[in-house]
Coordinates of C-alpha atoms and ligand atoms in Angstrom, one line a residue:
X976 CA -24.9 9.0 -10.3
X977 CA -22.3 10.9 -8.7
X978 CA -18.9 10.9 -10.3
X979 CA -15.3 10.8 -8.0
X980 CA -13.2 12.6 -9.3
X981 CA -9.5 11.2 -9.7
X982 CA -6.0 12.1 -9.4
X983 CA -3.4 9.1 -10.0
X984 CA -0.1 10.3 -9.4
X985 CA 3.2 7.8 -11.2
X986 CA 0.9 6.9 -13.5
X987 CA 4.0 5.5 -15.4
X988 CA 5.0 3.6 -12.8
X989 CA 4.0 -0.5 -12.6
X990 CA 0.9 0.1 -10.3
X991 CA 0.1 3.7 -12.3
X992 CA -0.7 2.0 -15.3
X993 CA -2.9 -0.6 -14.1
X994 CA -4.5 2.1 -11.7
X995 CA -5.0 4.2 -15.0
X996 CA -6.7 1.5 -16.5
X997 CA -9.1 0.4 -14.1
X998 CA -10.0 4.3 -12.9
X999 CA -10.7 5.0 -16.7
X1000 CA -12.9 1.8 -17.4
X1001 CA -15.0 2.5 -14.3
X1002 CA -18.2 4.1 -15.1
X1003 CA -18.8 6.4 -12.5
X1004 CA -15.0 7.2 -11.7
X1005 CA -13.0 10.2 -14.1
X1006 CA -9.3 11.0 -14.2
X1007 CA -9.1 14.5 -13.7
X1008 CA -5.2 14.7 -13.8
X1009 CA -1.9 13.0 -13.6
X1010 CA 0.9 13.9 -11.1
X1011 CA 4.3 12.7 -12.6
X1012 CA 8.0 13.8 -11.6
X1013 CA 8.8 14.1 -15.4
X1014 CA 5.9 15.0 -18.7
X1015 CA 4.6 18.1 -17.0
X1016 CA 2.8 19.9 -19.2
X1017 CA 1.5 17.4 -22.0
X1018 CA -1.2 14.7 -22.1
X1019 CA -1.5 11.4 -21.3
X1020 CA -2.4 10.6 -24.4
X1021 CA 0.9 11.4 -25.8
X1022 CA 3.2 9.1 -23.1
X1023 CA 4.0 6.0 -24.7
X1024 CA 1.0 3.0 -23.4
X1025 CA -1.5 5.4 -22.7
X1026 CA -2.4 6.6 -26.4
X1027 CA -6.5 5.9 -25.6
X1028 CA -6.5 7.7 -22.6
X1029 CA -8.1 10.9 -23.6
X1030 CA -8.2 14.7 -22.2
X1031 CA -6.0 14.0 -19.1
X1032 CA -3.4 16.5 -18.3
X1033 CA 0.4 14.9 -16.8
X1034 CA 1.6 18.3 -13.3
X1035 CA 4.5 18.1 -11.9
X1036 CA 3.3 20.6 -9.4
X1037 CA 0.6 18.8 -7.0
X1038 CA -0.5 21.9 -6.0
X1039 CA -0.9 23.5 -9.4
X1040 CA -2.5 20.5 -9.8
X1041 CA -5.1 20.5 -7.4
X1042 CA -5.3 24.3 -7.6
X1043 CA -6.5 23.7 -10.8
X1044 CA -8.5 20.3 -11.1
X1045 CA -11.4 19.7 -8.3
X1046 CA -10.5 16.7 -7.4
X1047 CA -12.2 14.2 -4.9
X1048 CA -9.4 11.5 -4.1
X1049 CA -5.8 11.6 -4.9
X1050 CA -3.9 7.8 -5.8
X1051 CA -0.9 7.5 -4.7
X1052 CA 1.5 5.3 -6.1
X1053 CA 5.5 6.4 -5.7
X1054 CA 8.2 6.8 -3.2
X1055 CA 7.3 6.3 0.2
X1056 CA 9.3 10.2 0.5
X1057 CA 6.5 11.8 -2.8
X1058 CA 4.0 10.1 -1.0
X1059 CA 4.3 11.7 1.9
X1060 CA 3.9 14.6 0.5
X1061 CA 1.8 14.1 -2.4
X1062 CA -1.1 12.8 0.7
X1063 CA -0.3 15.6 3.0
X1064 CA -0.4 18.0 0.3
X1065 CA -3.6 16.7 -1.0
X1066 CA -5.4 16.7 2.6
X1067 CA -4.5 20.7 2.8
X1068 CA -6.6 21.2 -0.1
X1069 CA -9.9 19.0 0.7
X1070 CA -8.9 15.8 -1.8
X1071 CA -8.9 12.6 -0.1
X1072 CA -5.7 10.2 -0.1
X1073 CA -5.7 6.6 -1.2
X1074 CA -2.0 5.4 -0.7
X1075 CA -0.8 2.2 -2.2
X1076 CA 2.9 3.6 -1.9
X1077 CA 4.9 1.3 1.1
X1078 CA 7.9 2.5 3.4
X1079 CA 5.9 4.9 5.7
X1080 CA 7.3 5.3 9.0
X1081 CA 5.2 5.2 12.5
X1082 CA 5.6 8.3 12.7
X1083 CA 4.3 9.6 8.6
X1084 CA 1.2 7.2 9.5
X1085 CA 0.7 9.1 13.4
X1086 CA 1.1 12.7 11.2
X1087 CA -1.2 11.6 8.8
X1088 CA -4.1 10.6 10.9
X1089 CA -3.5 14.1 13.8
X1090 CA -4.1 16.0 9.9
X1091 CA -7.0 13.7 9.0
X1092 CA -8.4 14.8 12.2
X1093 CA -7.7 18.9 11.9
X1094 CA -9.2 18.6 8.4
X1095 CA -12.1 15.9 9.3
X1096 CA -11.3 14.0 5.9
X1097 CA -11.2 10.4 4.9
X1098 CA -7.6 9.0 4.2
X1099 CA -6.9 5.5 3.5
X1100 CA -3.6 4.2 3.5
X1101 CA -3.0 -0.1 2.8
X1102 CA 0.1 -2.3 2.3
X1103 CA -1.7 -4.9 0.3
X1104 CA -4.5 -3.6 -1.9
X1105 CA -4.8 -7.6 -2.3
X1106 CA -7.9 -8.8 -1.0
X1107 CA -6.6 -12.4 -0.8
X1108 CA -3.6 -10.7 1.4
X1109 CA -5.4 -9.6 3.6
X1110 CA -7.3 -12.8 3.9
X1111 CA -3.7 -14.0 4.5
X1112 CA -3.2 -11.6 7.7
X1113 CA -6.5 -12.3 9.1
X1114 CA -6.2 -15.7 8.7
X1115 CA -2.4 -14.9 10.6
X1116 CA -3.9 -13.4 13.6
X1117 CA -6.3 -15.9 14.1
X1118 CA -3.5 -18.1 13.9
X1119 CA -1.4 -16.4 16.1
X1120 CA -4.1 -16.7 18.9
X1121 CA -3.2 -20.9 19.1
X1122 CA 0.6 -21.1 17.7
X1123 CA 3.0 -18.4 19.3
X1124 CA 5.6 -19.0 17.5
X1125 CA 5.7 -17.1 13.7
X1126 CA 8.3 -16.6 11.3
X1127 CA 7.2 -14.2 8.6
X1128 CA 8.8 -14.3 4.5
X1129 CA 7.3 -12.5 1.8
X1130 CA 8.8 -12.3 -1.4
X1131 CA 9.2 -9.3 -4.2
X1132 CA 10.9 -8.8 -7.4
X1133 CA 14.1 -6.7 -7.0
X1134 CA 13.5 -3.8 -8.1
X1135 CA 11.3 -3.4 -4.8
X1136 CA 12.8 -0.1 -2.4
X1137 CA 11.7 -0.6 0.9
X1138 CA 13.0 -3.8 2.9
X1139 CA 10.4 -5.4 5.0
X1140 CA 7.4 -4.4 3.1
X1141 CA 4.1 -3.1 4.0
X1142 CA 2.7 -6.2 4.3
X1143 CA 5.5 -7.6 6.3
X1144 CA 4.8 -5.5 8.9
X1145 CA 0.9 -4.7 9.0
X1146 CA 0.8 -8.5 9.5
X1147 CA 3.8 -8.6 12.4
X1148 CA 1.7 -5.8 14.3
X1149 CA -1.3 -7.5 13.5
X1150 CA -0.4 -10.5 15.0
X1151 CA 1.5 -8.4 18.1
X1152 CA -2.1 -6.9 18.9
X1153 CA -3.5 -11.0 20.1
X1154 CA 0.1 -12.4 20.7
X1155 CA 1.7 -12.0 23.8
X1156 CA 5.7 -10.8 23.4
X1157 CA 7.7 -13.3 23.0
X1158 CA 10.8 -14.2 21.9
X1159 CA 11.5 -16.7 19.2
X1160 CA 14.4 -19.6 19.2
X1161 CA 17.1 -21.0 21.4
X1162 CA 18.0 -17.7 24.4
X1163 CA 21.8 -18.2 22.9
X1164 CA 21.2 -18.8 19.6
X1165 CA 23.9 -16.8 18.0
X1166 CA 24.2 -15.3 14.6
X1167 CA 27.7 -16.4 13.0
X1168 CA 26.4 -14.7 8.9
X1169 CA 24.3 -11.3 9.9
X1170 CA 21.0 -10.7 9.5
X1171 CA 20.4 -14.9 9.2
X1172 CA 17.8 -15.0 11.4
X1173 CA 16.0 -11.9 9.8
X1174 CA 14.7 -9.2 11.4
X1175 CA 12.9 -8.6 14.9
X1176 CA 9.2 -7.6 15.5
X1177 CA 8.4 -8.2 18.7
X1178 CA 10.6 -11.4 18.7
X1179 CA 9.0 -12.1 16.0
X1180 CA 11.3 -13.0 12.9
X1181 CA 10.9 -11.0 9.4
X1182 CA 12.8 -12.7 6.2
X1183 CA 12.6 -10.8 3.3
X1184 CA 13.6 -12.2 -0.5
X1185 CA 13.9 -10.0 -3.3
X1186 CA 14.5 -11.6 -6.8
X1187 CA 13.7 -10.8 -10.2
X1188 CA 10.6 -12.9 -11.7
X1189 CA 8.8 -12.6 -8.7
X1190 CA 5.4 -10.3 -7.7
X1191 CA 4.6 -10.0 -4.3
X1192 CA 4.0 -13.4 -2.3
X1193 CA 4.0 -14.3 1.7
X1194 CA 4.1 -17.3 4.1
X1195 CA 3.5 -16.7 7.8
X1196 CA 4.7 -20.1 9.3
X1197 CA 3.9 -20.8 12.7
X1198 CA 4.9 -23.9 15.1
X1199 CA 3.8 -25.2 18.3
X1200 CA 5.2 -28.5 19.2
X1201 CA 5.0 -31.7 17.3
X1202 CA 3.1 -29.3 13.9
X1203 CA 3.4 -26.5 12.2
X1204 CA 0.8 -24.5 10.3
X1205 CA 2.3 -22.6 6.7
X1206 CA -0.3 -19.1 5.7
X1207 CA 0.4 -18.2 2.0
X1208 CA -0.5 -15.4 -0.6
X1209 CA 0.2 -14.6 -4.1
X1210 CA 0.0 -12.1 -6.8
X1211 CA 0.6 -12.9 -9.8
X1212 CA -0.1 -9.9 -11.4
X1213 CA -0.5 -5.8 -10.9
X1214 CA -4.2 -6.4 -11.6
X1215 CA -4.3 -8.5 -7.9
X1216 CA -4.6 -4.4 -6.1
X1217 CA -7.1 -2.9 -8.7
X1218 CA -10.1 -4.4 -7.1
X1219 CA -9.1 -3.1 -3.7
X1220 CA -7.8 0.0 -5.0
X1221 CA -11.3 0.8 -6.1
X1222 CA -13.3 -0.1 -3.3
X1223 CA -10.9 2.2 -1.8
X1224 CA -11.2 5.2 -3.7
X1225 CA -15.4 4.5 -3.5
X1226 CA -15.5 3.8 0.5
X1227 CA -12.9 6.7 1.1
X1228 CA -15.8 8.8 0.1
X1229 CA -17.7 8.0 3.0
X1230 CA -15.0 8.3 5.6
X1231 CA -13.8 11.4 8.3
X1232 CA -10.8 9.8 9.4
X1233 CA -7.5 8.0 8.7
X1234 CA -7.7 4.8 7.9
X1235 CA -4.8 1.4 7.7
X1236 CA -5.4 -1.5 6.0
X1237 CA -7.6 -2.8 3.3
X1238 CA -9.4 -5.0 5.8
X1239 CA -10.9 -1.9 8.0
X1240 CA -13.0 -1.1 5.1
X1241 CA -13.6 -4.4 3.7
X1242 CA -17.5 -5.3 5.2
Ligands
LIG1412 P1 7.1 1.8 -9.7 O1 7.3 0.4 -11.0 O2 8.9 1.8 -9.7 O3 6.7 3.0 -10.2 C1 6.7 4.1 -9.0 C2 6.5 5.7 -9.8 O4 7.0 6.7 -8.9 C3 7.4 5.6 -11.1 O5 7.2 5.6 -12.8 C4 8.5 6.8 -10.5 O6 8.3 7.9 -11.8 C5 7.0 7.8 -9.9 N1 7.7 8.8 -9.4 C6 8.5 8.7 -8.9 N2 8.4 10.3 -8.0 C7 7.4 11.0 -8.8 C8 6.9 12.1 -8.3 N3 7.9 13.1 -8.1 N4 5.5 12.4 -9.0 C9 4.8 11.2 -9.5 N5 5.8 10.6 -10.0 C10 6.6 9.9 -9.7 O7 6.7 1.0 -8.8 P2 4.9 0.3 -8.6 O8 6.0 -1.1 -8.5 O9 5.0 0.5 -9.6 O10 5.2 0.4 -6.6 C11 4.6 1.7 -6.5 C12 4.6 1.6 -5.1 O11 3.7 1.3 -4.7 C13 5.1 1.6 -4.5 O12 5.8 2.1 -3.1 C14 5.4 -0.2 -3.8 O13 5.7 -0.7 -3.0 C15 3.9 0.3 -3.8 N6 3.1 -1.4 -3.6 C16 1.8 -1.4 -2.9 C17 0.8 -2.0 -4.1 C18 -0.5 -2.2 -2.5 O14 -1.0 -3.3 -2.8 N7 0.1 -1.3 -1.8 C19 1.5 -3.3 -4.4 C20 2.0 -3.4 -5.4 C21 2.9 -2.3 -4.6 P3 10.6 7.2 -12.6 O15 9.5 6.1 -13.8 O16 10.5 8.2 -13.7 O17 11.1 6.8 -11.8

């Protein structure tokens, strides 16, 4: 069995902790090191919550890390600025990134796509690693052929840094690919309170809800004459994302190009 050697960036985060558990429990994966902006030079087992994870060093400097450990894949679960730097650096070291971090700009994605092309390396970025969320996006895209008026309501915990969510933007992009641009609502509608109608994507509306207690939820409301259709997905905990991260780590080893969205690697 060929082991896939992994580095995880952001191990102390909510997603990072789940990823450490998934990687250490997966037989064909080996966790070589973690990247953290704190705790440089420590062992992961010295950090509370990781006592059972043995012989995994903590690095702050990604270049030093990738020079010293020979990794195949970098899983990044940090913040958009850091995630972009990590993904670019990993590719420059011949390491394939699997990125769950959200909030990348279109320009960021284009830049990474170009680096993958230049280096002939795979990179998978997925704004949502939950299989159910990918199906929700696909079903919404199918329905959008028949329902042209669409509002997306995404709901997340109040510690989320970016809005709208990467999943909402990706859903809107997938819908826009099959739906003719249409400005929704009354042509003369006017907001008496700024933001009341939400963000605009190709005429569709996106609304971002942030509340403690939520994890990651989205509903896509589609309206037509005399009927509405609601497609909804809920992640109740962060382990819901890990089967997708695992599939992406396995898949990225076979890829030589940039892939955006889990739906592109699912059979
Ligand atoms: P989180 O709990 O805030 O974790 C982020 C972690 O990154 C924190 O521990 C933070 O450290 C660490 N960090 C910051 N700068 C760093 C650096 N330079 N090097 C290494 N680590 C660094 O957030 P989360 O909920 O785990 O989410 C992480 C990312 O994944 C977010 O972008 C989120 O939107 C995204 N996400 C994606 C999916 C998906 O399916 N694709 C699902 C859920 C979340 P401190 O604790 O010291 O600040």
